[in-house]
Amino acid sequence: MSVIILLISVSTLVAGVFLFAFIWAARSGQFEDDRSPAVRILNDDTPVTPSPSYRS
């Protein structure tokens, strides 16, 4: 029975740590820009020009 009490207390502690991490991330602005990472992959890269010493 003491194992159940240990597991409940450890899981409550882990849940509290994750809750603290979520609140810290939300306050520091980690979730402010959720649109641009999804659209960033659609942006074209700058074209790469081969160097003059490159021979095909």
Coordinates of C-alpha atoms in Angstrom, one line a residue, residues 15-52:
A15 CA 2.6 16.9 -13.0
G16 CA 3.4 20.0 -11.1
V17 CA 6.8 20.3 -12.8
F18 CA 5.1 20.1 -16.2
L19 CA 2.5 22.6 -15.2
F20 CA 5.2 25.0 -14.1
A21 CA 7.1 24.5 -17.4
F22 CA 3.9 25.2 -19.4
I23 CA 3.1 28.4 -17.4
W24 CA 6.7 29.6 -17.8
A25 CA 6.6 28.9 -21.6
A26 CA 3.2 30.7 -22.0
R27 CA 4.4 33.7 -20.1
S28 CA 7.7 34.0 -22.0
G29 CA 5.9 34.1 -25.3
Q30 CA 6.7 30.6 -26.7
F31 CA 3.2 30.2 -28.1
E32 CA 2.7 33.7 -29.5
D33 CA 3.6 32.9 -33.2
D34 CA 1.9 29.7 -34.2
R35 CA 1.3 30.6 -37.8
S36 CA 4.7 31.4 -39.4
P37 CA 6.4 28.0 -38.7
A38 CA 3.7 26.2 -40.6
V39 CA 4.0 28.6 -43.6
R40 CA 7.8 29.0 -43.5
I41 CA 8.3 25.7 -45.4
L42 CA 6.5 27.2 -48.3
N43 CA 8.9 30.1 -48.7
D44 CA 11.5 29.6 -51.5
D45 CA 15.1 29.5 -50.7
T46 CA 17.6 31.7 -52.4
P47 CA 18.9 30.0 -55.5
V48 CA 22.4 28.6 -55.2
T49 CA 24.7 29.6 -58.0
P50 CA 27.6 27.2 -58.8
S51 CA 31.1 28.5 -58.3
P52 CA 33.2 29.2 -61.4

